[in-house]
Amino acid sequence: MKLLVIVPLCVLFTLTQQSAENCVCEFAQSEKSFPHDKLKTAQAAASDCNSNLTPQKTVELESLLLGLHHRLPQLEKDVSMLEKEDDGELYGVLSLYVIENEMTEIKQLMDKLNSTALERELLTADTTQRLQDLREEMQELETFDTMQVVKRQQANQRLRRDLEQCKNGLHPTQQPTKPPHGTCPYGQLLNITEPRVYTAGEYPGSYKYGAWGRDPKPEAGKESWHWLIMMTSSNRYAHYVRFYSTLSSLIIGVSVPGNILIHSSNPATNTIQGPNNVLYGGALYYNCYNKDAVCRFNLTTKSITTVELPKGTRYNSKGNFCHLDECYPYTDLDLATDESGVWVIYTTTQDFGNLVLSKVEEGEPPKLGQTWHTSVYKLAVTNTFMACGVLYATRYVSKEVEEIFYSFNTVTGKERFNIGIFIKKLAPNIEALNYSPVDQMLHAYCDSYMVSYKVLFELMDDQSWS
Ligand SMILES: *[C@@H]1O[C@H](CO)[C@@H](O)[C@H](O)[C@H]1NC(C)=O
Ligand SMILES: *[C@@H]1O[C@H](CO)[C@@H](O)[C@H](O)[C@H]1NC(C)=O
Ligand SMILES: *[C@@H]1O[C@H](CO)[C@@H](O)[C@H](O)[C@H]1NC(C)=O
C-alpha cells in the first residue's frame, strides 16, 4: 500500500485583535513527511497570542488559548511517535487513535473558542472546514490494518504516558453521551463500515472461539475497559474473563487488571459454555455449563445467579448457529446488549428451531422478560445481535463476506428478510457478534481475531466524533 499520510496539523485560528496583532492560522497536510517547522510556527503563534493577551481580555479566552498551547506539543510528540512506527508501508493504528483523540480535544477547544461571543468573530469558518476534512482523513486512516507495525515497546511507552496523563488529570477525555435507558436515539440501521479494529490480540491464533467487547453500563472508573473471553477448553468452555484497561492495551496484548476467575478449573459448574457472552453493568451474562439457562456472574461479588429458559429450549449444542458447511458448536444461547439492556436469543423444540428472543430483566434476581417468536430458522443463521430494540441475523455468504439478511423489530413486531447489508470479514467465520450501544460498534470474534465495525444509522448523533 502506498504511503499516504496525512498528518494532521493544526490549525488554529486567526485572531484579529484590536491592537492589529495577528495570530496566523496554519494548516498543513503532507503526502509523506510531517512538517515539524509548520507545527512549531503554529505553536509559536499560539504562544504569542497567549502572551499578548491583556487583562482586558476575558479569562475564558485566556484559558482556552492556554489549553491550545498545551495541546500542540502533545500533538507533535504523538506525530513523531507515529513516524517512528512507520515500517515503510503503514502507520500504527494506535498512534492514529491517540492522534485522533488529540484532534478531538483540539476540536473541542476550537468549539469553545467559537462559542464565546468574542471568538465568534475571530474564528474563521475556513478552519472549521479544514478540521472537518482532517477528521474524515483520520477516520479513513483508522481502517488500515496496521497490526504488523505496532511495536510493543513503543506502545508500552505510550500507555505509560497515557497513564501519567490520567493520573495528573490534565486532559480528561469527554465521555460518550449515553442515550436514555430504554429508548433508542437512532433510526434504521443503514450500513456497517469496513473493519475499524482488527487485531490478533494477546494470544494470536490460539483460541478459535471467543468473544470480546466493552461493558455498555460500566462501573465508575472502568469506562474504557475491554473484556475478552476465550474458549480455552475444547473450543467450548471458559472459566475466566480477561480485562484490558483500554482498547489500545487489548490490541497490543497488555492485560491490566488481568483475569477474573469464575471457577478455578474448567469445565465445572458455572463454567462459561459457548462464545456468545456479554458484559453488562459489571456482570457477565452467559450460557451456564450443561444447562438451558443464562448465568449472571457478578464481577464484584463473584456470585452467580441463573435465569431459567422455557422448557424445550435447545442446549448443549443442539440449537446452534450454522451455515451450509459447518455449525458452530455450543452456540445455543446468544446473549446480546443494546440501548435497553440485555437480551438472549435461542431456539426451542416447540418453535421448530426458529429463533426466539427474550429480554433479560437485570433485577435481583435477574428474570426472563418479554419473549418474541420469529420465523427465521436458526440453522440458517450464523449469528445475531440487537441494536435499538431490533434483532438482526447474519448468514454466511463467502469467506470474505457475511450478510445481515434478517431483522425483527420488537416494537412493531415486523420481520424483514431483505436487509442486504454486507459485513466485510478478515477471517472466514464469525464465532461471536455483539453491538455496543455506548459507541455503536459491532464487535466480532472471528477465528481468534478481534474485529470491530461502526454501525451506521439513519440518524446519527451530531456530537459523536468517532
Ligand atoms: C461557530 O459559530 C457560528 C455562529 O454561532 C456557527 O454558525 C458555526 O457553526 C460555529 N462553528 C462551529 C465549528 O461550531
Ligand atoms: C456500505 O458500506 C460498505 C463498506 O464501507 C460500502 O462498500 C458500501 O458501498 C456501503 N453500502 C451502501 C448502500 O452505502
Ligand atoms: C453485584 O453485587 C453488588 C453487591 O451486592 C451489587 O451492588 C451490584 O448491583 C451487583 N451487580 C449486578 C450487575 O448484579
mmCIF file of N, CA, C and O in Angstrom, residues 174-241:
data_model
loop_
_atom_site.group_PDB
_atom_site.id
_atom_site.type_symbol
_atom_site.label_atom_id
_atom_site.label_comp_id
_atom_site.label_asym_id
_atom_site.label_seq_id
_atom_site.Cartn_x
_atom_site.Cartn_y
_atom_site.Cartn_z
ATOM 1 N N GLN A 174 -13.619 13.411 27.095
ATOM 2 C CA GLN A 174 -15.063 13.526 27.246
ATOM 3 C C GLN A 174 -15.724 12.149 27.115
ATOM 4 O O GLN A 174 -15.396 11.376 26.222
ATOM 5 N N GLN A 175 -16.599 11.856 28.003
ATOM 6 C CA GLN A 175 -17.299 10.574 27.931
ATOM 7 C C GLN A 175 -18.365 10.626 26.832
ATOM 8 O O GLN A 175 -18.949 11.676 26.596
ATOM 9 N N PRO A 176 -18.560 9.486 26.169
ATOM 10 C CA PRO A 176 -19.609 9.488 25.155
ATOM 11 C C PRO A 176 -20.968 9.726 25.794
ATOM 12 O O PRO A 176 -21.221 9.279 26.916
ATOM 13 N N THR A 177 -21.816 10.439 25.084
ATOM 14 C CA THR A 177 -23.132 10.686 25.659
ATOM 15 C C THR A 177 -23.969 9.423 25.555
ATOM 16 O O THR A 177 -23.989 8.759 24.535
ATOM 17 N N LYS A 178 -24.602 9.081 26.640
ATOM 18 C CA LYS A 178 -25.377 7.849 26.659
ATOM 19 C C LYS A 178 -26.839 8.124 26.357
ATOM 20 O O LYS A 178 -27.421 9.048 26.903
ATOM 21 N N PRO A 179 -27.404 7.316 25.481
ATOM 22 C CA PRO A 179 -28.827 7.502 25.235
ATOM 23 C C PRO A 179 -29.612 7.106 26.483
ATOM 24 O O PRO A 179 -29.168 6.261 27.237
ATOM 25 N N PRO A 180 -30.736 7.756 26.701
ATOM 26 C CA PRO A 180 -31.516 7.420 27.885
ATOM 27 C C PRO A 180 -31.922 5.952 27.884
ATOM 28 O O PRO A 180 -32.176 5.378 26.832
ATOM 29 N N HIS A 181 -31.935 5.364 29.071
ATOM 30 C CA HIS A 181 -32.244 3.958 29.211
ATOM 31 C C HIS A 181 -33.611 3.625 28.611
ATOM 32 O O HIS A 181 -34.578 4.317 28.847
ATOM 33 N N GLY A 182 -33.639 2.592 27.829
ATOM 34 C CA GLY A 182 -34.916 2.108 27.322
ATOM 35 C C GLY A 182 -35.414 2.790 26.072
ATOM 36 O O GLY A 182 -36.424 2.406 25.523
ATOM 37 N N THR A 183 -34.695 3.799 25.593
ATOM 38 C CA THR A 183 -35.142 4.426 24.364
ATOM 39 C C THR A 183 -34.032 4.348 23.338
ATOM 40 O O THR A 183 -32.892 4.134 23.666
ATOM 41 N N CYS A 184 -34.409 4.517 22.101
ATOM 42 C CA CYS A 184 -33.401 4.423 21.066
ATOM 43 C C CYS A 184 -33.297 5.723 20.305
ATOM 44 O O CYS A 184 -34.268 6.190 19.731
ATOM 45 N N PRO A 185 -32.123 6.316 20.311
ATOM 46 C CA PRO A 185 -31.955 7.615 19.664
ATOM 47 C C PRO A 185 -31.714 7.517 18.164
ATOM 48 O O PRO A 185 -31.603 8.526 17.502
ATOM 49 N N TYR A 186 -31.635 6.316 17.632
ATOM 50 C CA TYR A 186 -31.257 6.176 16.233
ATOM 51 C C TYR A 186 -32.381 5.631 15.377
ATOM 52 O O TYR A 186 -33.257 4.934 15.845
ATOM 53 N N GLY A 187 -32.302 5.951 14.114
ATOM 54 C CA GLY A 187 -33.256 5.416 13.155
ATOM 55 C C GLY A 187 -32.792 4.067 12.649
ATOM 56 O O GLY A 187 -32.061 3.343 13.311
ATOM 57 N N GLN A 188 -33.210 3.764 11.445
ATOM 58 C CA GLN A 188 -32.918 2.486 10.826
ATOM 59 C C GLN A 188 -31.415 2.249 10.653
ATOM 60 O O GLN A 188 -30.674 3.173 10.358
ATOM 61 N N LEU A 189 -31.021 0.993 10.823
ATOM 62 C CA LEU A 189 -29.624 0.633 10.579
ATOM 63 C C LEU A 189 -29.377 0.667 9.080
ATOM 64 O O LEU A 189 -30.072 0.006 8.318
ATOM 65 N N LEU A 190 -28.413 1.496 8.659
ATOM 66 C CA LEU A 190 -28.197 1.687 7.225
ATOM 67 C C LEU A 190 -27.069 0.851 6.664
ATOM 68 O O LEU A 190 -27.150 0.316 5.569
ATOM 69 N N ASN A 191 -25.986 0.776 7.412
ATOM 70 C CA ASN A 191 -24.825 0.085 6.865
ATOM 71 C C ASN A 191 -23.826 -0.203 7.976
ATOM 72 O O ASN A 191 -23.963 0.284 9.100
ATOM 73 N N ILE A 192 -22.832 -1.001 7.630
ATOM 74 C CA ILE A 192 -21.740 -1.321 8.535
ATOM 75 C C ILE A 192 -20.468 -0.873 7.834
ATOM 76 O O ILE A 192 -20.297 -1.147 6.649
ATOM 77 N N THR A 193 -19.580 -0.184 8.546
ATOM 78 C CA THR A 193 -18.344 0.284 7.902
ATOM 79 C C THR A 193 -17.396 -0.882 7.651
ATOM 80 O O THR A 193 -17.636 -2.003 8.066
ATOM 81 N N GLU A 194 -16.295 -0.585 7.024
ATOM 82 C CA GLU A 194 -15.190 -1.534 6.928
ATOM 83 C C GLU A 194 -14.659 -1.740 8.354
ATOM 84 O O GLU A 194 -14.959 -0.963 9.242
ATOM 85 N N PRO A 195 -13.832 -2.783 8.555
ATOM 86 C CA PRO A 195 -13.316 -3.003 9.904
ATOM 87 C C PRO A 195 -12.569 -1.775 10.439
ATOM 88 O O PRO A 195 -11.794 -1.163 9.721
ATOM 89 N N ARG A 196 -12.866 -1.431 11.692
ATOM 90 C CA ARG A 196 -12.187 -0.308 12.333
ATOM 91 C C ARG A 196 -11.039 -0.783 13.214
ATOM 92 O O ARG A 196 -10.043 -0.108 13.388
ATOM 93 N N VAL A 197 -11.247 -1.937 13.832
ATOM 94 C CA VAL A 197 -10.187 -2.543 14.637
ATOM 95 C C VAL A 197 -10.031 -3.959 14.137
ATOM 96 O O VAL A 197 -11.021 -4.619 13.828
ATOM 97 N N TYR A 198 -8.794 -4.412 14.018
ATOM 98 C CA TYR A 198 -8.535 -5.780 13.580
ATOM 99 C C TYR A 198 -7.258 -6.202 14.282
ATOM 100 O O TYR A 198 -6.194 -5.675 14.001
ATOM 101 N N THR A 199 -7.381 -7.101 15.225
ATOM 102 C CA THR A 199 -6.193 -7.453 15.996
ATOM 103 C C THR A 199 -6.197 -8.918 16.391
ATOM 104 O O THR A 199 -7.248 -9.500 16.656
ATOM 105 N N ALA A 200 -5.000 -9.491 16.438
ATOM 106 C CA ALA A 200 -4.854 -10.865 16.911
ATOM 107 C C ALA A 200 -4.761 -10.882 18.426
ATOM 108 O O ALA A 200 -4.806 -11.946 19.033
ATOM 109 N N GLY A 201 -4.595 -9.711 19.028
ATOM 110 C CA GLY A 201 -4.584 -9.619 20.479
ATOM 111 C C GLY A 201 -3.400 -10.314 21.124
ATOM 112 O O GLY A 201 -2.338 -10.470 20.512
ATOM 113 N N GLU A 202 -3.620 -10.741 22.348
ATOM 114 C CA GLU A 202 -2.527 -11.250 23.163
ATOM 115 C C GLU A 202 -2.137 -12.691 22.827
ATOM 116 O O GLU A 202 -1.018 -13.108 23.088
ATOM 117 N N TYR A 203 -3.068 -13.450 22.292
ATOM 118 C CA TYR A 203 -2.800 -14.868 22.033
ATOM 119 C C TYR A 203 -3.051 -15.191 20.562
ATOM 120 O O TYR A 203 -3.991 -15.911 20.234
ATOM 121 N N PRO A 204 -2.202 -14.653 19.681
ATOM 122 C CA PRO A 204 -2.517 -14.768 18.250
ATOM 123 C C PRO A 204 -2.764 -16.212 17.817
ATOM 124 O O PRO A 204 -1.934 -17.087 18.031
ATOM 125 N N GLY A 205 -3.926 -16.416 17.257
ATOM 126 C CA GLY A 205 -4.245 -17.714 16.687
ATOM 127 C C GLY A 205 -4.535 -18.833 17.667
ATOM 128 O O GLY A 205 -4.801 -19.963 17.264
ATOM 129 N N SER A 206 -4.528 -18.544 18.958
ATOM 130 C CA SER A 206 -4.617 -19.640 19.922
ATOM 131 C C SER A 206 -6.024 -20.183 20.141
ATOM 132 O O SER A 206 -6.200 -21.374 20.321
ATOM 133 N N TYR A 207 -7.003 -19.310 20.160
ATOM 134 C CA TYR A 207 -8.340 -19.785 20.509
ATOM 135 C C TYR A 207 -9.330 -19.369 19.435
ATOM 136 O O TYR A 207 -9.627 -18.195 19.265
ATOM 137 N N LYS A 208 -9.845 -20.360 18.740
ATOM 138 C CA LYS A 208 -10.727 -20.060 17.610
ATOM 139 C C LYS A 208 -12.059 -19.473 18.066
ATOM 140 O O LYS A 208 -12.664 -18.660 17.378
ATOM 141 N N TYR A 209 -12.527 -19.920 19.233
ATOM 142 C CA TYR A 209 -13.817 -19.452 19.742
ATOM 143 C C TYR A 209 -13.622 -18.480 20.897
ATOM 144 O O TYR A 209 -12.787 -18.703 21.765
ATOM 145 N N GLY A 210 -14.411 -17.433 20.900
ATOM 146 C CA GLY A 210 -14.304 -16.466 21.971
ATOM 147 C C GLY A 210 -15.230 -15.298 21.727
ATOM 148 O O GLY A 210 -16.059 -15.326 20.812
ATOM 149 N N ALA A 211 -15.077 -14.278 22.552
ATOM 150 C CA ALA A 211 -15.880 -13.065 22.391
ATOM 151 C C ALA A 211 -15.119 -11.930 23.048
ATOM 152 O O ALA A 211 -14.256 -12.160 23.898
ATOM 153 N N TRP A 212 -15.427 -10.719 22.634
ATOM 154 C CA TRP A 212 -14.797 -9.563 23.257
ATOM 155 C C TRP A 212 -15.735 -8.380 23.152
ATOM 156 O O TRP A 212 -16.735 -8.419 22.432
ATOM 157 N N GLY A 213 -15.435 -7.326 23.901
ATOM 158 C CA GLY A 213 -16.278 -6.133 23.824
ATOM 159 C C GLY A 213 -16.020 -5.220 25.000
ATOM 160 O O GLY A 213 -14.973 -5.291 25.637
ATOM 161 N N ARG A 214 -16.995 -4.347 25.252
ATOM 162 C CA ARG A 214 -16.902 -3.467 26.416
ATOM 163 C C ARG A 214 -18.258 -3.404 27.080
ATOM 164 O O ARG A 214 -19.283 -3.609 26.430
ATOM 165 N N ASP A 215 -18.242 -3.142 28.351
ATOM 166 C CA ASP A 215 -19.471 -3.067 29.137
ATOM 167 C C ASP A 215 -20.207 -1.767 28.797
ATOM 168 O O ASP A 215 -19.672 -0.683 28.994
ATOM 169 N N PRO A 216 -21.444 -1.858 28.283
ATOM 170 C CA PRO A 216 -22.174 -0.639 27.932
ATOM 171 C C PRO A 216 -22.611 0.165 29.149
ATOM 172 O O PRO A 216 -22.959 1.332 29.030
ATOM 173 N N LYS A 217 -22.648 -0.482 30.308
ATOM 174 C CA LYS A 217 -23.065 0.227 31.528
ATOM 175 C C LYS A 217 -21.987 -0.004 32.593
ATOM 176 O O LYS A 217 -22.215 -0.681 33.584
ATOM 177 N N PRO A 218 -20.803 0.538 32.346
ATOM 178 C CA PRO A 218 -19.655 0.174 33.190
ATOM 179 C C PRO A 218 -19.728 0.784 34.581
ATOM 180 O O PRO A 218 -20.405 1.791 34.794
ATOM 181 N N GLU A 219 -19.023 0.157 35.505
ATOM 182 C CA GLU A 219 -18.891 0.740 36.827
ATOM 183 C C GLU A 219 -17.937 1.929 36.719
ATOM 184 O O GLU A 219 -17.127 1.997 35.799
ATOM 185 N N ALA A 220 -18.045 2.847 37.699
ATOM 186 C CA ALA A 220 -17.223 4.050 37.673
ATOM 187 C C ALA A 220 -15.750 3.666 37.620
ATOM 188 O O ALA A 220 -15.306 2.748 38.309
ATOM 189 N N GLY A 221 -15.006 4.354 36.771
ATOM 190 C CA GLY A 221 -13.577 4.092 36.643
ATOM 191 C C GLY A 221 -13.247 2.990 35.653
ATOM 192 O O GLY A 221 -12.081 2.762 35.351
ATOM 193 N N LYS A 222 -14.274 2.281 35.176
ATOM 194 C CA LYS A 222 -13.990 1.180 34.248
ATOM 195 C C LYS A 222 -14.562 1.468 32.862
ATOM 196 O O LYS A 222 -14.785 0.563 32.072
ATOM 197 N N GLU A 223 -14.763 2.747 32.569
ATOM 198 C CA GLU A 223 -15.450 3.135 31.336
ATOM 199 C C GLU A 223 -14.730 2.673 30.082
ATOM 200 O O GLU A 223 -15.357 2.370 29.083
ATOM 201 N N SER A 224 -13.412 2.654 30.125
ATOM 202 C CA SER A 224 -12.734 2.271 28.876
ATOM 203 C C SER A 224 -12.207 0.839 28.913
ATOM 204 O O SER A 224 -11.473 0.427 28.023
ATOM 205 N N TRP A 225 -12.580 0.079 29.926
ATOM 206 C CA TRP A 225 -12.161 -1.323 29.985
ATOM 207 C C TRP A 225 -12.754 -2.110 28.824
ATOM 208 O O TRP A 225 -13.885 -1.885 28.405
ATOM 209 N N HIS A 226 -11.966 -3.045 28.335
ATOM 210 C CA HIS A 226 -12.452 -4.007 27.345
ATOM 211 C C HIS A 226 -12.252 -5.400 27.902
ATOM 212 O O HIS A 226 -11.337 -5.631 28.688
ATOM 213 N N TRP A 227 -13.129 -6.315 27.510
ATOM 214 C CA TRP A 227 -13.023 -7.676 28.035
ATOM 215 C C TRP A 227 -12.831 -8.672 26.901
ATOM 216 O O TRP A 227 -13.177 -8.399 25.757
ATOM 217 N N LEU A 228 -12.253 -9.797 27.264
ATOM 218 C CA LEU A 228 -12.008 -10.870 26.299
ATOM 219 C C LEU A 228 -12.282 -12.198 26.997
ATOM 220 O O LEU A 228 -11.828 -12.415 28.126
ATOM 221 N N ILE A 229 -13.060 -13.044 26.329
ATOM 222 C CA ILE A 229 -13.280 -14.392 26.852
ATOM 223 C C ILE A 229 -12.901 -15.357 25.742
ATOM 224 O O ILE A 229 -13.413 -15.255 24.625
ATOM 225 N N MET A 230 -11.970 -16.255 26.046
ATOM 226 C CA MET A 230 -11.576 -17.246 25.051
ATOM 227 C C MET A 230 -12.046 -18.610 25.513
ATOM 228 O O MET A 230 -11.960 -18.932 26.698
ATOM 229 N N MET A 231 -12.550 -19.406 24.571
ATOM 230 C CA MET A 231 -12.936 -20.772 24.901
ATOM 231 C C MET A 231 -11.631 -21.564 25.001
ATOM 232 O O MET A 231 -11.114 -22.068 24.006
ATOM 233 N N THR A 232 -11.078 -21.632 26.189
ATOM 234 C CA THR A 232 -9.731 -22.190 26.364
ATOM 235 C C THR A 232 -9.747 -23.706 26.453
ATOM 236 O O THR A 232 -8.708 -24.341 26.439
ATOM 237 N N SER A 233 -10.941 -24.293 26.592
ATOM 238 C CA SER A 233 -11.010 -25.732 26.724
ATOM 239 C C SER A 233 -11.947 -26.284 25.654
ATOM 240 O O SER A 233 -13.131 -25.936 25.615
ATOM 241 N N SER A 234 -11.410 -27.113 24.760
ATOM 242 C CA SER A 234 -12.170 -27.820 23.707
ATOM 243 C C SER A 234 -12.979 -26.884 22.811
ATOM 244 O O SER A 234 -13.987 -27.320 22.247
ATOM 245 N N ASN A 235 -12.590 -25.651 22.666
ATOM 246 C CA ASN A 235 -13.376 -24.675 21.890
ATOM 247 C C ASN A 235 -14.784 -24.477 22.454
ATOM 248 O O ASN A 235 -15.662 -23.962 21.758
ATOM 249 N N ARG A 236 -15.014 -24.911 23.679
ATOM 250 C CA ARG A 236 -16.365 -24.869 24.245
ATOM 251 C C ARG A 236 -16.472 -24.072 25.525
ATOM 252 O O ARG A 236 -17.461 -23.406 25.750
ATOM 253 N N TYR A 237 -15.457 -24.214 26.371
ATOM 254 C CA TYR A 237 -15.608 -23.722 27.732
ATOM 255 C C TYR A 237 -14.584 -22.649 28.072
ATOM 256 O O TYR A 237 -13.471 -22.646 27.566
ATOM 257 N N ALA A 238 -14.979 -21.795 28.991
ATOM 258 C CA ALA A 238 -14.055 -20.813 29.546
ATOM 259 C C ALA A 238 -14.388 -20.658 31.018
ATOM 260 O O ALA A 238 -15.535 -20.862 31.419
ATOM 261 N N HIS A 239 -13.390 -20.319 31.816
ATOM 262 C CA HIS A 239 -13.664 -20.153 33.244
ATOM 263 C C HIS A 239 -13.155 -18.828 33.781
ATOM 264 O O HIS A 239 -13.073 -18.609 34.968
ATOM 265 N N TYR A 240 -12.785 -17.920 32.866
ATOM 266 C CA TYR A 240 -12.393 -16.588 33.336
ATOM 267 C C TYR A 240 -12.658 -15.532 32.272
ATOM 268 O O TYR A 240 -12.829 -15.841 31.092
ATOM 269 N N VAL A 241 -12.719 -14.269 32.727
ATOM 270 C CA VAL A 241 -12.822 -13.116 31.836
ATOM 271 C C VAL A 241 -11.498 -12.376 31.934
ATOM 272 O O VAL A 241 -10.995 -12.170 33.044
#
